[in-house]
DNA sequence: CGCGTGGTTGACGTTCGTCAATCTTAGTGG
DNA sequence: CCACTAAGATTGACGAACGTCAACCACGCG
């Protein structure tokens, strides 16, 4: 209910600099333009577990993660939570509220202590008109997300739980140099991201291990032994 | 395999006019600008059943439906087809290839005889830089699609087949004035859109009818008797 | 009038969610 | 640093939901 029960630290200088210069959608700008963008930013901190926005909240703000992690999730009519994505440093949210409806359909919650930079919709729109290349960057991020989301939908619609888990492992592995997957979330969130339950994840991981495809090192760490095997599940 | 086995009708005048003036992403432009956009457009016709692009195809083109219908679908690793969306007049596709990767991850196929307008990526990007308000329109469409896709993912991940079908009926009903839903596709495509099978759709519709929520008038036509009932399924 | 495609129905097996009991881990306070 | 607690993860037993396969039906088209 309460979206304002967080620690405010407005107008911190130096912090906004990260939000702008480290972020893909802005970091291609020249120095003078970067400064202009920075001046439109505010900054807020949230403690672990605090809610940044609720479904149903009015919104006209772009949120950029300065440091920390934010999880975006939805609630189905049935009340079940569905994990959508984890935002790391430099990633943003608020998009739907910014360009279409002005109320949120999802929830954003700080997973760790988190500092975010804010920009008002009107300021952003001015910037987009003034520096059209920013739009191109955002369009690129959007189309990536769209692609990802549609792939995810197809995965849910057509594949069984074990396949979804195997795919998740392979996909997560691609982002790391090692052969070890480290879950960025607990099993409950992972389960809701994969459209299943913690129990099923446990069972399927055990099954994959017994087939020799993976080795469970600890609760959140898994070593992948046979990628090709996983992909054939 | 063959993306070129279709009837070409390049440089038709008058047709492009529709593509530009009827389309939400362009129709807010002034006359002089509309003309400029029009000059960058080409036009191609496809017969019913022809493929417009394949997953894996190289692409640098925006496709706008001038008339007819196009279905976008994906193939899962398992080979199962998953229906993504139906494009009607004025809607566009090609986005992912345009702003991120340059290869398609989905398939586009003409459902009826169809005429589409084309614009090359480089031309579009020039326009976006020159007229930044176009980007805002596209951003708005993208965020709608993203919203829809994420909602769909949540639906698949958390709700059972009967609920998904009920939601589809209610959602489709919202677009029409009457209390009758007319499927724009056959049961096979509908099933793949809803992540289930034709058999299950049959059974669930029968079940919903026996509960008095709907009445099946014919194969593709369903009258909704009790929306609230459906929403509680 | 027959043929074919698409839709329906039934029987059956698999997958997976649910609930409860147990085990493990991490965090807290003495 | 250890003991205790609470939260999370695992395992088992069970049943519900749904996909699959096959047989059958119905409608549209030549």
XYZ file of C-alpha atoms (C1' of nucleotides) in Angstrom:
526
model
C 0.000 0.000 0.000
C 2.700 2.411 0.992
C 5.018 3.485 -1.753
C 6.527 6.292 0.225
C 7.870 4.435 3.226
C 11.459 4.690 2.101
C 14.468 6.775 2.872
C 14.685 9.813 0.658
C 17.985 11.340 -0.375
C 17.111 13.871 -2.972
C 19.526 15.903 -5.039
C 22.635 13.973 -4.201
C 25.320 15.024 -6.595
C 27.825 12.552 -7.987
C 25.302 9.770 -7.732
C 23.342 10.906 -10.724
C 26.544 10.797 -12.682
C 26.501 6.986 -12.539
C 22.891 6.857 -13.574
C 23.676 8.758 -16.686
C 27.172 7.862 -17.729
C 26.953 4.151 -16.962
C 23.597 3.566 -18.564
C 23.369 2.239 -22.118
C 20.483 4.494 -23.019
C 22.461 7.639 -22.202
C 26.171 6.812 -22.303
C 26.583 7.565 -25.984
C 25.820 11.252 -25.419
C 28.434 14.000 -25.395
C 29.548 15.627 -22.165
C 27.434 18.721 -22.452
C 24.362 16.627 -23.127
C 25.196 14.266 -20.286
C 25.206 17.220 -17.936
C 21.841 18.307 -19.187
C 20.435 14.840 -18.578
C 21.989 14.721 -15.128
C 20.326 17.918 -14.117
C 16.916 16.377 -14.694
C 17.623 13.456 -12.392
C 16.734 12.914 -8.797
C 17.817 10.114 -6.571
C 16.084 7.955 -3.965
C 17.257 5.103 -1.773
C 15.296 2.043 -0.748
C 16.090 -0.521 1.906
C 16.029 -4.232 1.127
C 12.450 -5.417 0.784
C 10.898 -1.991 0.289
C 8.405 -1.502 -2.492
C 9.217 0.983 -5.212
C 5.864 0.855 -6.930
C 2.670 -1.195 -6.858
C 0.340 -2.301 -9.592
C -2.381 0.301 -9.665
C -0.054 3.123 -8.650
C -0.179 6.254 -10.697
C 3.172 6.830 -12.297
C 5.040 9.196 -14.532
C 8.590 8.361 -13.639
C 11.504 6.541 -15.199
C 13.543 4.569 -12.652
C 17.194 3.763 -13.295
C 19.115 1.496 -10.941
C 22.199 3.241 -9.653
C 23.263 0.396 -7.417
C 21.534 -2.589 -5.889
C 18.957 -4.902 -7.421
C 15.265 -4.521 -8.085
C 12.855 -7.301 -8.844
C 9.870 -6.735 -11.092
C 6.945 -9.081 -10.667
C 3.246 -9.407 -11.380
C 0.346 -10.867 -9.544
C -2.031 -13.109 -11.463
C -5.758 -12.973 -10.736
C -5.288 -16.148 -8.754
C -2.947 -14.248 -6.473
C 0.137 -16.112 -7.615
C 3.269 -14.093 -7.981
C 5.130 -14.168 -11.250
C 8.689 -12.979 -11.360
C 9.334 -10.927 -14.497
C 12.894 -9.707 -14.352
C 15.732 -8.626 -12.121
C 17.142 -5.153 -12.703
C 20.844 -4.657 -12.105
C 22.917 -1.501 -12.174
C 22.217 0.583 -15.248
C 18.896 -1.048 -16.101
C 15.619 0.814 -16.008
C 11.922 0.359 -15.449
C 8.739 2.371 -15.499
C 8.505 2.157 -19.266
C 4.904 1.149 -19.627
C 3.731 3.928 -17.389
C 5.923 6.334 -19.328
C 4.758 5.758 -22.845
C 1.270 4.325 -22.590
C -0.902 3.986 -19.522
C -0.010 6.005 -16.511
C -0.701 3.268 -13.999
C 1.566 0.370 -13.219
C 0.562 -3.206 -13.945
C 3.502 -4.705 -12.144
C 5.317 -4.431 -8.840
C 8.879 -3.246 -8.197
C 10.676 -4.197 -5.013
C 14.229 -3.609 -3.791
C 16.006 -6.955 -3.409
C 18.995 -5.379 -1.698
C 19.559 -1.878 -0.392
C 19.183 0.076 -3.568
C 19.708 3.536 -4.944
C 17.723 4.614 -7.961
C 17.732 7.704 -10.118
C 14.448 9.196 -11.193
C 13.341 11.241 -14.133
C 9.909 12.748 -14.649
C 8.000 11.738 -17.753
C 7.804 15.316 -19.020
C 11.550 15.809 -18.677
C 12.254 12.542 -20.442
C 9.949 13.385 -23.306
C 11.679 16.720 -23.777
C 15.019 14.967 -23.911
C 13.757 12.416 -26.408
C 12.588 15.156 -28.725
C 15.812 17.079 -28.323
C 18.173 14.112 -28.663
C 16.470 11.558 -30.883
C 19.293 9.046 -30.571
C 18.160 8.337 -27.023
C 14.902 7.028 -28.447
C 16.798 4.690 -30.704
C 18.606 3.251 -27.696
C 15.386 2.796 -25.771
C 13.734 1.244 -28.803
C 16.586 -1.210 -28.959
C 16.196 -2.139 -25.294
C 12.432 -2.473 -25.736
C 12.743 -4.731 -28.719
C 15.201 -6.902 -26.800
C 12.780 -7.157 -23.928
C 9.920 -7.887 -26.269
C 11.925 -10.590 -27.941
C 12.813 -12.068 -24.606
C 9.281 -11.911 -23.312
C 7.850 -13.580 -26.397
C 10.480 -16.276 -26.218
C 9.547 -16.791 -22.603
C 5.863 -17.045 -23.483
C 6.624 -19.640 -26.132
C 8.719 -21.563 -23.641
C 5.856 -21.654 -21.163
C 3.266 -22.460 -23.771
C 5.093 -25.330 -25.386
C 7.750 -26.856 -23.140
C 7.577 -28.842 -19.937
C 9.102 -27.785 -16.644
C 12.322 -29.777 -16.989
C 13.009 -28.216 -20.396
C 12.356 -24.733 -19.070
C 14.795 -25.303 -16.225
C 17.431 -26.702 -18.563
C 17.053 -23.707 -20.845
C 17.344 -21.337 -17.960
C 20.604 -22.970 -16.900
C 22.078 -22.780 -20.388
C 20.938 -19.203 -20.871
C 22.348 -18.098 -17.515
C 25.585 -19.864 -18.315
C 26.020 -17.808 -21.464
C 26.478 -14.667 -19.396
C 29.352 -16.084 -17.355
C 32.847 -17.207 -18.297
C 32.836 -20.263 -16.007
C 30.782 -23.444 -16.202
C 29.034 -22.589 -12.972
C 25.592 -21.058 -12.650
C 24.875 -18.904 -9.620
C 21.205 -18.152 -9.044
C 20.629 -14.446 -8.444
C 17.458 -15.271 -6.521
C 16.008 -17.832 -4.161
C 14.188 -20.933 -5.360
C 10.788 -19.442 -4.733
C 11.452 -16.534 -7.095
C 13.185 -18.783 -9.565
C 10.171 -21.065 -9.526
C 7.816 -18.192 -10.183
C 10.065 -16.945 -12.977
C 9.957 -20.385 -14.581
C 6.251 -20.839 -14.033
C 6.551 -23.736 -11.638
C 7.036 -24.500 -7.926
C 10.123 -24.813 -5.692
C 9.301 -28.494 -5.221
C 9.369 -29.167 -8.940
C 12.650 -27.293 -9.331
C 14.222 -29.406 -6.616
C 13.020 -32.611 -8.175
C 14.034 -31.707 -11.708
C 17.492 -30.540 -10.650
C 17.988 -33.821 -8.815
C 16.863 -35.640 -11.910
C 19.217 -33.673 -14.166
C 22.033 -34.413 -11.747
C 21.292 -38.128 -11.752
C 21.530 -38.038 -15.526
C 24.963 -36.470 -15.224
C 24.152 -33.160 -16.883
C 24.807 -30.993 -13.822
C 26.277 -31.053 -10.343
C 24.644 -29.176 -7.474
C 27.488 -27.539 -5.533
C 25.290 -25.726 -3.067
C 21.882 -24.222 -2.736
C 22.376 -21.505 -5.293
C 25.387 -22.819 -7.226
C 25.225 -25.382 -9.988
C 27.990 -26.655 -12.201
C 26.962 -27.547 -15.719
C 28.711 -30.682 -16.946
C 26.995 -31.306 -20.256
C 25.436 -28.373 -22.068
C 24.447 -30.416 -25.088
C 22.707 -32.899 -22.872
C 20.738 -30.100 -21.261
C 19.664 -28.719 -24.594
C 18.263 -32.072 -25.624
C 16.106 -32.499 -22.508
C 12.777 -21.563 -47.055
C 11.756 -19.237 -49.858
C 10.915 -15.735 -48.836
C 10.762 -14.433 -52.364
C 8.093 -16.650 -53.866
C 5.451 -13.933 -53.856
C 3.937 -11.533 -56.300
C 5.795 -8.254 -56.392
C 4.063 -4.985 -57.178
C 6.646 -2.356 -56.464
C 6.128 1.384 -56.540
C 2.352 1.335 -56.595
C 1.158 4.832 -55.885
C -1.922 5.482 -53.812
C -1.396 2.295 -51.866
C 1.415 3.698 -49.799
C -0.881 6.507 -48.845
C -2.889 4.087 -46.692
C 0.225 2.706 -45.101
C 1.203 6.114 -43.949
C -1.944 8.048 -43.282
C -3.882 5.241 -41.634
C -1.113 4.040 -39.393
C -0.910 5.230 -35.803
C 2.841 5.587 -35.869
C 2.722 8.054 -38.766
C -0.748 9.568 -38.923
C 0.033 12.450 -36.600
C 2.513 13.939 -39.051
C 1.819 16.980 -41.199
C 1.117 16.657 -44.899
C 4.576 17.574 -46.098
C 6.122 15.057 -43.734
C 3.611 12.395 -44.712
C 4.709 12.785 -48.294
C 8.316 12.386 -47.316
C 7.514 9.192 -45.456
C 5.484 7.896 -48.361
C 8.353 8.347 -50.748
C 10.459 5.941 -48.726
C 7.862 3.196 -48.916
C 7.576 0.272 -51.238
C 4.745 -2.166 -51.503
C 4.507 -5.929 -51.944
C 1.581 -8.346 -52.194
C 1.382 -11.847 -50.801
C -1.168 -14.546 -51.510
C -2.934 -16.362 -48.708
C -0.546 -18.783 -47.043
C 2.647 -17.228 -48.390
C 5.529 -16.646 -46.031
C 6.730 -13.094 -45.515
C 9.757 -13.951 -43.448
C 11.267 -16.938 -41.668
C 13.144 -17.235 -38.419
C 16.793 -17.042 -39.363
C 16.172 -14.701 -42.281
C 18.349 -11.664 -42.500
C 16.202 -8.584 -42.197
C 16.383 -4.834 -42.284
C 12.825 -3.990 -43.168
C 9.762 -2.610 -41.447
C 6.531 -4.224 -42.655
C 3.216 -2.379 -42.384
C -0.038 -4.142 -43.242
C -1.902 -2.205 -45.889
C -4.732 -4.684 -46.145
C -5.207 -8.312 -45.252
C -3.998 -10.194 -42.200
C -0.629 -11.545 -41.179
C 0.044 -14.064 -38.475
C 3.239 -13.987 -36.471
C 4.329 -17.208 -34.845
C 7.323 -18.948 -33.360
C 8.579 -22.470 -33.374
C 9.739 -23.955 -30.083
C 12.761 -26.274 -30.014
C 10.288 -29.120 -29.745
C 8.901 -28.109 -33.124
C 5.602 -26.905 -31.701
C 4.162 -23.802 -33.242
C 3.211 -20.924 -31.019
C 0.939 -18.236 -32.321
C 2.117 -14.789 -31.221
C -0.202 -12.238 -32.756
C -2.412 -11.385 -35.685
C -1.600 -8.184 -37.566
C -4.505 -6.262 -39.047
C -4.528 -3.197 -41.255
C -2.241 -0.494 -39.941
C -0.196 -2.741 -37.671
C 3.468 -3.404 -38.237
C 6.170 -5.975 -37.681
C 9.870 -6.413 -38.221
C 10.696 -4.432 -35.096
C 13.186 -6.764 -33.522
C 15.221 -7.014 -36.679
C 15.068 -3.252 -37.001
C 16.404 -2.136 -33.671
C 18.456 -5.016 -32.329
C 19.491 -8.195 -34.084
C 19.236 -8.297 -37.812
C 17.849 -11.806 -38.027
C 14.262 -12.808 -37.385
C 13.336 -15.082 -34.501
C 9.760 -15.509 -35.607
C 7.767 -16.328 -38.718
C 5.330 -14.111 -40.601
C 2.712 -15.601 -42.885
C -0.137 -14.065 -44.874
C -3.462 -15.376 -43.548
C -5.422 -13.813 -46.391
C -4.284 -12.159 -49.587
C -2.307 -9.303 -48.178
C -0.634 -6.106 -49.256
C 2.177 -4.741 -47.148
C 4.251 -1.588 -47.294
C 7.964 -1.806 -46.719
C 10.546 0.584 -45.411
C 14.269 -0.036 -45.232
C 15.925 0.193 -41.832
C 18.242 2.993 -42.925
C 15.351 5.072 -44.217
C 13.382 4.534 -41.034
C 16.295 5.513 -38.856
C 16.749 8.716 -40.817
C 13.100 9.523 -40.317
C 13.279 8.808 -36.614
C 16.170 11.204 -36.200
C 14.459 13.848 -38.293
C 10.998 13.525 -36.720
C 11.465 12.397 -33.122
C 7.732 12.214 -32.454
C 7.585 9.064 -34.579
C 9.849 7.389 -32.055
C 7.488 8.327 -29.282
C 4.644 6.618 -31.137
C 6.676 3.504 -31.729
C 7.801 3.495 -28.106
C 4.180 3.615 -27.108
C 3.277 0.674 -29.344
C 6.280 -1.270 -28.077
C 5.411 -0.714 -24.465
C 1.856 -1.847 -25.160
C 3.134 -4.999 -26.779
C 5.568 -5.575 -23.965
C 2.802 -5.146 -21.460
C 0.618 -7.552 -23.370
C 3.364 -10.092 -23.780
C 4.259 -10.023 -20.105
C 0.627 -10.363 -19.159
C 0.408 -13.336 -21.484
C 3.503 -14.891 -19.919
C 2.018 -14.478 -16.464
C -1.219 -16.024 -17.668
C 0.616 -19.072 -18.969
C 2.850 -19.359 -15.959
C 0.153 -19.148 -13.337
C -3.300 -19.991 -14.681
C -4.832 -23.198 -15.910
C -6.184 -23.763 -19.380
C -9.823 -23.031 -18.561
C -8.896 -19.684 -17.043
C -6.771 -18.760 -20.042
C -9.648 -19.558 -22.369
C -12.110 -17.584 -20.258
C -9.764 -14.594 -20.244
C -9.330 -14.800 -23.963
C -13.091 -14.703 -24.442
C -13.524 -11.703 -22.178
C -10.602 -9.869 -23.741
C -11.841 -10.515 -27.271
C -15.301 -9.386 -26.242
C -13.938 -6.016 -25.147
C -13.085 -5.155 -28.739
C -16.605 -5.728 -30.014
C -19.911 -4.013 -29.301
C -21.957 -7.237 -29.231
C -21.897 -10.087 -26.726
C -20.634 -12.462 -29.382
C -17.054 -13.539 -29.876
C -15.934 -14.475 -33.365
C -12.616 -16.301 -33.529
C -10.312 -14.717 -36.101
C -8.496 -18.026 -36.470
C -9.128 -21.753 -36.449
C -9.013 -23.833 -33.289
C -5.537 -25.099 -33.997
C -4.082 -21.586 -34.062
C -6.206 -20.537 -31.126
C -4.924 -23.515 -29.180
C -1.329 -22.621 -29.932
C -1.980 -19.013 -28.970
C -3.391 -20.159 -25.643
C -0.673 -22.721 -25.068
C -2.943 -25.724 -25.198
C -4.480 -28.190 -27.685
C -7.636 -28.114 -29.831
C -8.986 -31.031 -27.783
C -8.652 -29.139 -24.530
C -10.298 -26.055 -26.037
C -13.259 -28.153 -27.151
C -13.647 -29.734 -23.770
C -13.289 -26.517 -21.816
C -15.749 -24.656 -24.016
C -18.240 -27.461 -23.526
C -17.649 -27.233 -19.809
C -18.111 -23.453 -19.761
C -21.315 -23.905 -21.733
C -22.664 -26.500 -19.313
C -22.044 -24.017 -16.528
C -24.130 -21.481 -18.416
C -21.379 -18.915 -18.987
C -21.387 -19.146 -22.772
C -23.344 -20.529 -25.699
C -21.579 -22.013 -28.724
C -23.477 -20.731 -31.764
C -21.197 -22.307 -34.330
C -17.676 -23.405 -34.806
C -16.108 -19.975 -34.609
C -18.905 -18.004 -32.931
C -19.558 -17.943 -29.218
C -22.065 -15.899 -27.302
C -20.994 -14.812 -23.854
C -23.853 -15.028 -21.352
C -22.094 -14.274 -18.093
C -18.903 -12.248 -18.163
C -18.557 -12.137 -14.406
C -18.899 -15.876 -14.256
C -16.105 -16.227 -16.793
C -13.827 -13.931 -14.851
C -14.235 -16.054 -11.737
C -13.303 -19.325 -13.454
C -22.766 -37.707 -53.388
C -18.489 -38.728 -51.517
C -14.289 -37.049 -49.801
C -11.339 -34.418 -46.785
C -10.342 -31.226 -43.332
C -11.247 -29.685 -38.970
C -13.674 -30.421 -34.716
C -15.319 -33.418 -30.941
C -15.350 -37.192 -27.642
C -13.466 -40.967 -24.952
C -9.790 -43.661 -22.690
C -5.477 -43.432 -20.846
C -0.953 -42.017 -19.065
C 2.185 -38.373 -17.835
C 3.342 -34.258 -15.660
C 3.110 -31.476 -12.168
C 0.928 -28.988 -8.273
C -0.373 -29.599 -3.401
C 0.142 -30.803 1.301
C 2.719 -32.482 4.986
C 6.862 -34.117 7.132
C 11.670 -33.678 7.394
C 16.113 -31.717 6.665
C 19.270 -27.741 5.915
C 20.837 -23.263 6.068
C 21.453 -18.765 7.682
C 20.768 -15.469 11.036
C 20.430 -13.963 16.040
C 21.380 -13.534 20.669
C 23.538 -15.287 24.673
C 31.583 -19.421 19.246
C 27.822 -22.081 19.974
C 22.847 -22.947 20.458
C 18.397 -21.902 18.969
C 15.148 -20.400 15.827
C 12.985 -19.370 11.615
C 12.974 -19.574 6.807
C 14.005 -22.102 2.920
C 14.808 -26.463 0.534
C 13.903 -31.320 -0.065
C 11.311 -35.594 -0.279
C 7.253 -38.524 -0.473
C 2.416 -39.512 -1.345
C -1.422 -38.295 -3.748
C -4.676 -36.309 -7.003
C -5.978 -32.944 -10.510
C -5.144 -31.130 -15.007
C -4.077 -31.860 -19.374
C -1.671 -33.864 -23.474
C -1.906 -37.835 -26.568
C -3.893 -41.144 -29.539
C -7.616 -42.987 -31.813
C -12.218 -43.216 -33.246
C -15.991 -40.711 -34.669
C -18.727 -36.740 -36.353
C -20.001 -32.599 -39.307
C -19.570 -29.461 -42.458
C -17.967 -27.499 -47.000
C -16.388 -28.287 -51.545
C -15.616 -30.428 -55.760
